[in-house]
Amino acid sequence: SKCVAWWTALSRARLEALGERGWQSALYESVATEKPFLGFGGDNSSTTARATDDSLPEKALSMAGPDAKAAYQALLKVIIRPPRATYDEKRLGLSDFSVLREWRVHREDFVVRNDRGLEVRASLWAPSKKSDTPPPCVVYAHGNACNRLGALSLLRPLCVGGVALCALDCAGSGNSGGEFVSLGFHERDDVFAVVDYLRRRALVSRVALWGRSAGASASILYAATRDPDVAGVVADSPFASLERLCRELVAKTAATSGHAALAVGAATEAALAVVGASVRHRAGFDLAKVAPVDHVGALRHCGTPLLLIHGARDDFIHPDHSRDLLAAHGGDAELVLVDRDHQAPRPASCIARACLFCYDRLFDQVDARRQAYARRLDQLAADGLLEDEAESSGMTRDRQRNVIRTARLVRGQRAEA
């Protein structure tokens, strides 16, 4: 294990020394001269620039062995280019409708541009009565390989309390622009662009966030680094650190393989080093900086409460991620564990609790209206209208299987191109 740690540190140091363009040139030289690449055992001293393409890392890593190549391809696909969940926007439903004959709800679809100039598509469902006061709003951030349709299950339980719902397709996902995703690093700026649009046009008053999986991590990062005025954050199944999650996904498959633990660790760490450089070059972010656990403490300092929800049987993002986020927050935060896995629908009691969490933080005075709202949620639960849908509330079973399948690098199989 000490050899692996030394070798991995050396690989990382040399990748940093080469720079984002230099490591690709070294990879090209490795292919052309049939010499090992960097931390895989050789010494590529020349970094002369040559014509490169995106297949060169795979070619070079294949020379280091199928494990390293498969690790590279699997992790890169999971991190920046999962399956894109496009959809017909007719599935967003009617633009005007009533909820419980009391609230009239209007949907407004809009497009904003994030700080990278990419289109971000979003929808706002705003309930209204006779009052001209804009309603408070929950902004929903979807999970990896998902889209804003995941928010539809929250439409009824929020609107019956007079709370607006806004959902977005983050850049690189759904129907928005962009090629790559970043699992929170850039998505927080997508949330910023949407919230800024809502506030500048006085469409809403106070804002709370609700995120699922990668969207939960993005919501924490946004509230902690972009907006101290967020009323509260509901984070369902967030990860504490992206690097840690990558290692855990690979370790889970390694536990069921017949390969030696040392070889698996070496392939994994080598792939992480190369993937980190490739992610920076292609998608423009650093894996090590996608770590909500390093920033969540800021929520305590600005008085932003946090409700963490996690499946006790989640074997995709372990509940320990939420436990560590809870400890790092150290203030007005709580963790609700439910007897579900990562992608399963959340129970009605959990959805009701999260809705009441948002309600209590969005309205200044909690009075008899809050009791009436709680009774409405109970009635929705009794009618079976409160549980979210697995297909729209996070990574679906099929998509999770695809991610896990690509992580089976230890079997020596090449990942799909």
Short mmCIF file of C-alpha atoms in Angstrom, two decimals:
data_model
loop_
_atom_site.label_atom_id
_atom_site.label_comp_id
_atom_site.label_asym_id
_atom_site.label_seq_id
_atom_site.Cartn_x
_atom_site.Cartn_y
_atom_site.Cartn_z
CA SER A 1 0.00 0.00 0.00
CA LYS A 2 2.93 2.35 0.65
CA CYS A 3 4.21 1.67 -2.86
CA VAL A 4 0.82 2.47 -4.31
CA ALA A 5 0.61 5.72 -2.32
CA TRP A 6 4.10 6.75 -3.44
CA TRP A 7 3.45 5.84 -7.07
CA THR A 8 0.11 7.65 -7.11
CA ALA A 9 1.61 10.80 -5.56
CA LEU A 10 4.38 10.74 -8.17
CA SER A 11 1.86 10.33 -10.99
CA ARG A 12 -0.21 13.27 -9.74
CA ALA A 13 2.88 15.47 -9.32
CA ARG A 14 4.10 14.75 -12.82
CA LEU A 15 0.67 15.33 -14.34
CA GLU A 16 0.53 18.72 -12.62
CA ALA A 17 4.05 19.53 -13.83
CA LEU A 18 3.18 18.70 -17.43
CA GLY A 19 0.04 20.80 -17.41
CA GLU A 20 -3.26 20.24 -19.15
CA ARG A 21 -1.78 20.24 -22.70
CA GLY A 22 1.56 18.66 -21.82
CA TRP A 23 0.13 15.43 -20.46
CA GLN A 24 -1.71 14.84 -23.72
CA SER A 25 1.55 15.26 -25.64
CA ALA A 26 3.21 12.79 -23.29
CA LEU A 27 0.37 10.38 -23.91
CA TYR A 28 0.88 10.76 -27.66
CA GLU A 29 4.58 10.06 -27.31
CA SER A 30 3.78 7.01 -25.20
CA VAL A 31 1.63 5.65 -28.02
CA ALA A 32 4.07 6.54 -30.79
CA THR A 33 7.18 5.11 -29.08
CA GLU A 34 5.43 2.25 -27.28
CA LYS A 35 6.97 3.38 -23.99
CA PRO A 36 5.07 3.33 -20.66
CA PHE A 37 3.35 6.56 -19.66
CA LEU A 38 4.40 8.55 -16.57
CA GLY A 39 3.25 6.94 -13.34
CA PHE A 40 2.64 3.65 -15.12
CA GLY A 41 6.35 2.95 -14.92
CA GLY A 42 8.21 5.01 -17.54
CA ASP A 43 9.85 8.36 -17.98
CA ASN A 44 8.51 10.53 -20.78
CA SER A 45 10.92 13.41 -20.70
CA SER A 46 9.84 15.03 -23.96
CA THR A 47 6.63 17.06 -24.03
CA THR A 48 6.87 18.28 -27.63
CA ALA A 49 3.40 19.29 -28.78
CA ARG A 50 1.89 16.98 -31.37
CA ALA A 51 -1.53 16.57 -32.93
CA THR A 52 -3.78 14.84 -30.41
CA ASP A 53 -7.36 13.68 -30.16
CA ASP A 54 -9.65 12.44 -27.41
CA SER A 55 -8.82 8.81 -28.12
CA LEU A 56 -5.15 9.18 -27.15
CA PRO A 57 -5.64 8.76 -23.37
CA GLU A 58 -7.50 5.53 -24.02
CA LYS A 59 -4.74 4.31 -26.37
CA ALA A 60 -1.99 5.11 -23.91
CA LEU A 61 -3.87 3.63 -20.97
CA SER A 62 -4.57 0.46 -22.94
CA MET A 63 -0.82 -0.04 -23.14
CA ALA A 64 -0.69 0.20 -19.35
CA GLY A 65 -3.28 -2.55 -19.10
CA PRO A 66 -7.03 -3.10 -19.50
CA ASP A 67 -7.71 -2.24 -15.87
CA ALA A 68 -6.24 1.26 -16.16
CA LYS A 69 -7.96 1.95 -19.49
CA ALA A 70 -11.36 0.74 -18.26
CA ALA A 71 -10.97 2.76 -15.06
CA TYR A 72 -10.26 5.90 -17.07
CA GLN A 73 -13.21 5.45 -19.41
CA ALA A 74 -15.67 4.48 -16.67
CA LEU A 75 -14.84 7.33 -14.31
CA LEU A 76 -14.73 9.95 -17.06
CA LYS A 77 -18.14 8.88 -18.36
CA VAL A 78 -19.73 8.96 -14.91
CA ILE A 79 -18.28 12.34 -14.01
CA ILE A 80 -18.74 14.53 -17.09
CA ARG A 81 -20.88 12.73 -19.69
CA PRO A 82 -23.60 10.44 -18.29
CA PRO A 83 -26.62 9.55 -20.46
CA ARG A 84 -28.49 12.74 -21.34
CA ALA A 85 -32.16 12.64 -20.35
CA THR A 86 -33.81 14.78 -23.03
CA TYR A 87 -37.61 14.91 -23.19
CA ASP A 88 -40.64 16.46 -24.85
CA GLU A 89 -41.50 19.62 -22.89
CA LYS A 90 -45.18 18.77 -23.27
CA ARG A 91 -44.52 16.44 -20.35
CA LEU A 92 -44.29 19.53 -18.14
CA GLY A 93 -48.09 19.61 -18.25
CA LEU A 94 -50.62 22.41 -18.45
CA SER A 95 -49.51 26.01 -18.19
CA ASP A 96 -52.57 26.97 -16.08
CA PHE A 97 -54.47 24.81 -13.62
CA SER A 98 -55.99 24.80 -10.12
CA VAL A 99 -54.91 22.96 -6.99
CA LEU A 100 -57.62 22.00 -4.49
CA ARG A 101 -59.89 24.67 -6.02
CA GLU A 102 -58.03 27.22 -3.90
CA TRP A 103 -54.80 27.99 -5.69
CA ARG A 104 -54.52 28.99 -9.32
CA VAL A 105 -51.14 27.89 -10.67
CA HIS A 106 -49.43 29.38 -13.73
CA ARG A 107 -46.33 27.88 -15.33
CA GLU A 108 -43.77 30.12 -16.97
CA ASP A 109 -40.97 28.54 -18.99
CA PHE A 110 -37.85 30.64 -19.45
CA VAL A 111 -34.25 30.44 -20.60
CA VAL A 112 -31.26 32.09 -18.94
CA ARG A 113 -27.53 31.96 -19.65
CA ASN A 114 -25.03 30.94 -17.03
CA ASP A 115 -21.65 32.58 -16.55
CA ARG A 116 -20.19 30.32 -19.28
CA GLY A 117 -22.76 31.56 -21.80
CA LEU A 118 -24.68 28.26 -21.93
CA GLU A 119 -28.48 28.13 -22.13
CA VAL A 120 -30.20 26.89 -18.98
CA ARG A 121 -33.88 26.03 -19.38
CA ALA A 122 -36.21 26.30 -16.41
CA SER A 123 -39.88 26.41 -15.40
CA LEU A 124 -41.63 28.33 -12.64
CA TRP A 125 -44.97 27.15 -11.23
CA ALA A 126 -46.40 30.02 -9.21
CA PRO A 127 -49.58 29.66 -7.14
CA SER A 128 -51.63 32.80 -6.62
CA LYS A 129 -54.74 34.11 -4.94
CA LYS A 130 -55.93 37.71 -4.98
CA SER A 131 -52.77 38.99 -3.33
CA ASP A 132 -50.23 40.74 -5.52
CA THR A 133 -47.36 39.67 -3.25
CA PRO A 134 -45.01 37.25 -5.04
CA PRO A 135 -44.89 33.83 -3.40
CA PRO A 136 -41.85 32.24 -1.78
CA CYS A 137 -40.19 29.61 -3.92
CA VAL A 138 -38.40 26.27 -3.78
CA VAL A 139 -35.79 25.84 -6.52
CA TYR A 140 -35.24 22.18 -7.45
CA ALA A 141 -31.92 20.82 -8.74
CA HIS A 142 -32.09 17.38 -10.34
CA GLY A 143 -29.67 14.47 -10.03
CA ASN A 144 -27.13 13.09 -12.47
CA ALA A 145 -28.56 11.94 -15.84
CA CYS A 146 -31.94 13.47 -14.92
CA ASN A 147 -33.88 16.67 -15.67
CA ARG A 148 -36.48 19.09 -14.33
CA LEU A 149 -39.28 16.54 -14.71
CA GLY A 150 -38.02 15.22 -11.39
CA ALA A 151 -39.64 18.19 -9.67
CA LEU A 152 -43.19 17.42 -10.81
CA SER A 153 -43.88 15.16 -7.83
CA LEU A 154 -43.29 18.17 -5.55
CA LEU A 155 -45.65 20.48 -7.42
CA ARG A 156 -48.86 19.60 -5.60
CA PRO A 157 -47.50 19.39 -2.02
CA LEU A 158 -45.73 22.74 -2.33
CA CYS A 159 -48.43 24.67 -4.17
CA VAL A 160 -51.16 23.73 -1.68
CA GLY A 161 -49.12 25.70 0.85
CA GLY A 162 -48.78 28.74 -1.41
CA VAL A 163 -45.14 27.94 -2.26
CA ALA A 164 -43.93 28.30 -5.84
CA LEU A 165 -41.74 25.67 -7.46
CA CYS A 166 -38.96 26.36 -9.94
CA ALA A 167 -37.06 23.55 -11.65
CA LEU A 168 -34.16 23.75 -14.08
CA ASP A 169 -32.27 21.56 -16.49
CA CYS A 170 -28.67 22.12 -15.49
CA ALA A 171 -26.20 22.76 -18.31
CA GLY A 172 -25.23 19.50 -19.98
CA SER A 173 -28.47 17.85 -18.83
CA GLY A 174 -32.04 17.61 -20.06
CA ASN A 175 -32.87 20.17 -22.74
CA SER A 176 -30.32 22.78 -21.69
CA GLY A 177 -27.17 23.62 -23.60
CA GLY A 178 -23.69 22.38 -22.88
CA GLU A 179 -21.82 19.15 -23.51
CA PHE A 180 -20.51 18.18 -20.08
CA VAL A 181 -21.79 18.03 -16.51
CA SER A 182 -19.72 18.61 -13.37
CA LEU A 183 -21.84 17.09 -10.56
CA GLY A 184 -22.14 20.38 -8.73
CA PHE A 185 -19.14 22.55 -9.55
CA HIS A 186 -20.69 24.40 -12.50
CA GLU A 187 -24.30 23.49 -11.67
CA ARG A 188 -24.28 25.87 -8.70
CA ASP A 189 -23.79 28.69 -11.21
CA ASP A 190 -26.77 27.40 -13.20
CA VAL A 191 -28.82 27.71 -10.00
CA PHE A 192 -27.40 31.20 -9.51
CA ALA A 193 -28.52 32.28 -13.00
CA VAL A 194 -32.06 30.98 -12.37
CA VAL A 195 -32.41 32.50 -8.89
CA ASP A 196 -31.05 35.82 -10.15
CA TYR A 197 -33.67 35.82 -12.93
CA LEU A 198 -36.48 35.17 -10.44
CA ARG A 199 -35.33 37.85 -8.03
CA ARG A 200 -34.60 40.59 -10.57
CA ARG A 201 -38.10 40.23 -12.02
CA ALA A 202 -39.70 40.05 -8.57
CA LEU A 203 -41.40 36.77 -9.49
CA VAL A 204 -40.75 35.28 -6.05
CA SER A 205 -39.90 36.44 -2.56
CA ARG A 206 -37.76 34.16 -0.36
CA VAL A 207 -35.96 31.18 -1.90
CA ALA A 208 -35.19 27.71 -0.57
CA LEU A 209 -33.38 24.90 -2.39
CA TRP A 210 -34.25 21.23 -2.86
CA GLY A 211 -31.76 18.93 -4.55
CA ARG A 212 -31.50 15.23 -5.29
CA SER A 213 -28.21 13.29 -5.48
CA ALA A 214 -25.75 15.42 -7.49
CA GLY A 215 -28.34 18.22 -7.39
CA ALA A 216 -28.27 18.04 -3.60
CA SER A 217 -24.51 18.55 -3.60
CA ALA A 218 -24.90 21.42 -6.08
CA SER A 219 -27.52 23.03 -3.81
CA ILE A 220 -25.17 22.89 -0.82
CA LEU A 221 -22.34 24.37 -2.87
CA TYR A 222 -24.59 27.18 -4.16
CA ALA A 223 -25.91 28.13 -0.73
CA ALA A 224 -22.45 27.94 0.82
CA THR A 225 -20.48 29.81 -1.85
CA ARG A 226 -22.94 31.93 -3.84
CA ASP A 227 -25.97 33.01 -1.80
CA PRO A 228 -26.07 33.63 1.97
CA ASP A 229 -29.76 34.61 1.76
CA VAL A 230 -31.08 31.12 0.99
CA ALA A 231 -33.87 30.34 3.46
CA GLY A 232 -33.01 26.65 3.74
CA VAL A 233 -31.66 23.63 1.86
CA VAL A 234 -33.19 20.17 1.48
CA ALA A 235 -30.43 17.81 0.31
CA ASP A 236 -31.57 14.31 -0.61
CA SER A 237 -28.69 11.82 -1.03
CA PRO A 238 -25.78 14.25 -1.48
CA PHE A 239 -22.16 13.19 -1.69
CA ALA A 240 -19.61 14.81 0.58
CA SER A 241 -16.71 14.61 -1.88
CA LEU A 242 -16.61 13.61 -5.54
CA GLU A 243 -13.15 12.05 -5.32
CA ARG A 244 -14.28 9.97 -2.38
CA LEU A 245 -17.39 8.83 -4.24
CA CYS A 246 -15.34 7.74 -7.26
CA ARG A 247 -13.10 5.61 -5.09
CA GLU A 248 -16.06 4.05 -3.31
CA LEU A 249 -17.79 3.08 -6.55
CA VAL A 250 -14.70 1.29 -7.76
CA ALA A 251 -13.95 -0.31 -4.38
CA LYS A 252 -17.46 -1.78 -4.29
CA THR A 253 -16.89 -3.65 -7.53
CA ALA A 254 -13.36 -4.61 -6.48
CA ALA A 255 -14.72 -6.36 -3.42
CA THR A 256 -16.52 -8.89 -5.61
CA SER A 257 -13.66 -9.44 -8.07
CA GLY A 258 -10.85 -11.97 -8.09
CA HIS A 259 -8.07 -9.42 -8.59
CA ALA A 260 -5.53 -8.57 -5.94
CA ALA A 261 -6.39 -5.53 -3.86
CA LEU A 262 -3.03 -3.94 -4.67
CA ALA A 263 -3.57 -4.13 -8.42
CA VAL A 264 -7.08 -2.75 -8.16
CA GLY A 265 -5.91 0.16 -6.02
CA ALA A 266 -3.09 0.94 -8.42
CA ALA A 267 -5.38 0.95 -11.46
CA THR A 268 -7.97 3.04 -9.66
CA GLU A 269 -5.56 5.71 -8.40
CA ALA A 270 -3.77 5.88 -11.73
CA ALA A 271 -7.07 6.34 -13.52
CA LEU A 272 -8.16 9.03 -11.05
CA ALA A 273 -4.95 10.97 -11.69
CA VAL A 274 -5.40 10.88 -15.47
CA VAL A 275 -9.15 11.47 -15.27
CA GLY A 276 -8.54 14.52 -13.09
CA ALA A 277 -6.35 16.06 -15.77
CA SER A 278 -8.79 15.09 -18.52
CA VAL A 279 -11.76 16.57 -16.61
CA ARG A 280 -9.91 19.84 -16.14
CA HIS A 281 -9.08 19.99 -19.85
CA ARG A 282 -12.50 18.99 -21.19
CA ALA A 283 -14.98 20.28 -18.62
CA GLY A 284 -12.99 22.98 -16.84
CA PHE A 285 -13.14 21.94 -13.19
CA ASP A 286 -11.04 20.18 -10.58
CA LEU A 287 -12.38 16.96 -9.04
CA ALA A 288 -10.89 17.85 -5.68
CA LYS A 289 -12.92 21.08 -5.55
CA VAL A 290 -16.27 19.30 -5.84
CA ALA A 291 -16.42 18.70 -2.11
CA PRO A 292 -19.53 20.06 -0.34
CA VAL A 293 -18.13 18.87 2.98
CA ASP A 294 -15.41 21.53 2.70
CA HIS A 295 -17.99 24.33 2.34
CA VAL A 296 -21.10 23.25 4.24
CA GLY A 297 -19.83 24.89 7.43
CA ALA A 298 -20.48 28.27 5.77
CA LEU A 299 -24.21 27.56 6.02
CA ARG A 300 -23.94 27.63 9.80
CA HIS A 301 -22.22 31.02 9.72
CA CYS A 302 -24.88 32.60 7.51
CA GLY A 303 -27.74 30.95 9.41
CA THR A 304 -28.93 28.65 6.60
CA PRO A 305 -30.63 25.51 7.94
CA LEU A 306 -30.01 22.16 6.27
CA LEU A 307 -32.26 19.11 6.06
CA LEU A 308 -30.41 16.01 4.89
CA ILE A 309 -32.33 12.99 3.60
CA HIS A 310 -30.64 9.70 2.82
CA GLY A 311 -31.63 6.13 2.14
CA ALA A 312 -30.35 3.81 4.86
CA ARG A 313 -29.90 1.12 2.18
CA ASP A 314 -28.21 3.42 -0.33
CA ASP A 315 -25.25 1.51 -1.78
CA PHE A 316 -24.55 4.09 -4.48
CA ILE A 317 -23.85 7.11 -2.26
CA HIS A 318 -23.38 5.73 1.25
CA PRO A 319 -25.28 7.43 4.12
CA ASP A 320 -21.93 8.25 5.70
CA HIS A 321 -21.65 11.09 3.18
CA SER A 322 -24.70 12.77 4.74
CA ARG A 323 -23.47 11.99 8.24
CA ASP A 324 -20.20 13.77 7.49
CA LEU A 325 -22.06 16.75 6.01
CA LEU A 326 -24.23 16.93 9.13
CA ALA A 327 -21.17 16.99 11.37
CA ALA A 328 -19.42 19.58 9.21
CA HIS A 329 -22.47 21.89 9.25
CA GLY A 330 -22.52 21.94 13.03
CA GLY A 331 -25.58 24.17 13.32
CA ASP A 332 -29.28 24.07 12.44
CA ALA A 333 -29.10 20.80 10.54
CA GLU A 334 -30.71 17.39 10.78
CA LEU A 335 -30.49 14.06 9.02
CA VAL A 336 -33.50 11.90 8.16
CA LEU A 337 -32.69 8.31 7.26
CA VAL A 338 -35.36 6.41 5.34
CA ASP A 339 -35.55 2.68 4.71
CA ARG A 340 -34.91 3.05 0.99
CA ASP A 341 -32.03 2.79 -1.45
CA HIS A 342 -30.61 5.58 -3.61
CA GLN A 343 -33.18 5.72 -6.39
CA ALA A 344 -36.31 4.52 -4.56
CA PRO A 345 -39.27 6.88 -4.05
CA ARG A 346 -39.19 8.69 -0.72
CA PRO A 347 -42.02 7.84 1.69
CA ALA A 348 -44.90 10.27 2.09
CA SER A 349 -43.86 11.08 5.66
CA CYS A 350 -40.43 12.15 4.42
CA ILE A 351 -41.83 14.38 1.66
CA ALA A 352 -44.26 15.98 4.13
CA ARG A 353 -41.45 16.65 6.59
CA ALA A 354 -39.32 18.28 3.91
CA CYS A 355 -42.23 20.41 2.69
CA LEU A 356 -42.92 21.62 6.23
CA PHE A 357 -39.19 22.34 6.66
CA CYS A 358 -39.35 24.62 3.62
CA TYR A 359 -42.67 26.19 4.70
CA ASP A 360 -41.34 27.08 8.15
CA ARG A 361 -38.28 28.81 6.66
CA LEU A 362 -40.05 30.61 3.81
CA PHE A 363 -42.81 32.26 5.81
CA ASP A 364 -42.00 34.76 8.56
CA GLN A 365 -45.00 33.89 10.71
CA VAL A 366 -46.00 30.32 11.38
CA ASP A 367 -49.61 30.42 12.50
CA ALA A 368 -52.87 28.60 11.90
CA ARG A 369 -52.10 28.50 8.19
CA ARG A 370 -49.25 26.15 8.97
CA GLN A 371 -51.59 23.78 10.76
CA ALA A 372 -53.96 23.87 7.80
CA TYR A 373 -51.05 23.15 5.47
CA ALA A 374 -49.99 20.16 7.57
CA ARG A 375 -53.52 18.78 7.37
CA ARG A 376 -53.50 19.16 3.58
CA LEU A 377 -50.25 17.23 3.38
CA ASP A 378 -51.75 14.50 5.55
CA GLN A 379 -54.73 14.30 3.20
CA LEU A 380 -52.47 14.08 0.15
CA ALA A 381 -50.56 11.27 1.85
CA ALA A 382 -53.78 9.43 2.66
CA ASP A 383 -54.82 9.73 -0.98
CA GLY A 384 -51.48 8.34 -2.15
CA LEU A 385 -50.49 11.60 -3.82
CA LEU A 386 -47.42 12.47 -1.81
CA GLU A 387 -44.79 9.85 -2.64
CA ASP A 388 -42.46 10.94 -5.39
CA GLU A 389 -41.96 8.83 -8.48
CA ALA A 390 -38.80 6.77 -8.90
CA GLU A 391 -38.56 7.68 -12.57
CA SER A 392 -38.47 11.39 -11.90
CA SER A 393 -36.91 11.80 -8.48
CA GLY A 394 -33.28 10.94 -9.09
CA MET A 395 -31.13 8.41 -10.89
CA THR A 396 -33.38 5.60 -12.08
CA ARG A 397 -32.58 1.96 -11.52
CA ASP A 398 -31.58 1.44 -15.15
CA ARG A 399 -29.28 4.46 -15.13
CA GLN A 400 -27.74 3.44 -11.81
CA ARG A 401 -27.07 -0.04 -13.21
CA ASN A 402 -25.36 1.54 -16.21
CA VAL A 403 -23.09 3.61 -13.97
CA ILE A 404 -22.22 0.62 -11.81
CA ARG A 405 -21.62 -1.50 -14.89
CA THR A 406 -19.11 0.98 -16.32
CA ALA A 407 -17.25 0.93 -12.99
CA ARG A 408 -16.48 -2.79 -13.23
CA LEU A 409 -12.95 -2.09 -14.31
CA VAL A 410 -11.49 -4.84 -12.16
CA ARG A 411 -12.84 -7.52 -14.47
CA GLY A 412 -10.47 -6.43 -17.22
CA GLN A 413 -13.25 -5.56 -19.62
CA ARG A 414 -13.01 -2.50 -21.81
CA ALA A 415 -15.59 0.21 -21.20
CA GLU A 416 -17.89 1.10 -24.07
CA ALA A 417 -16.58 3.79 -26.33
#
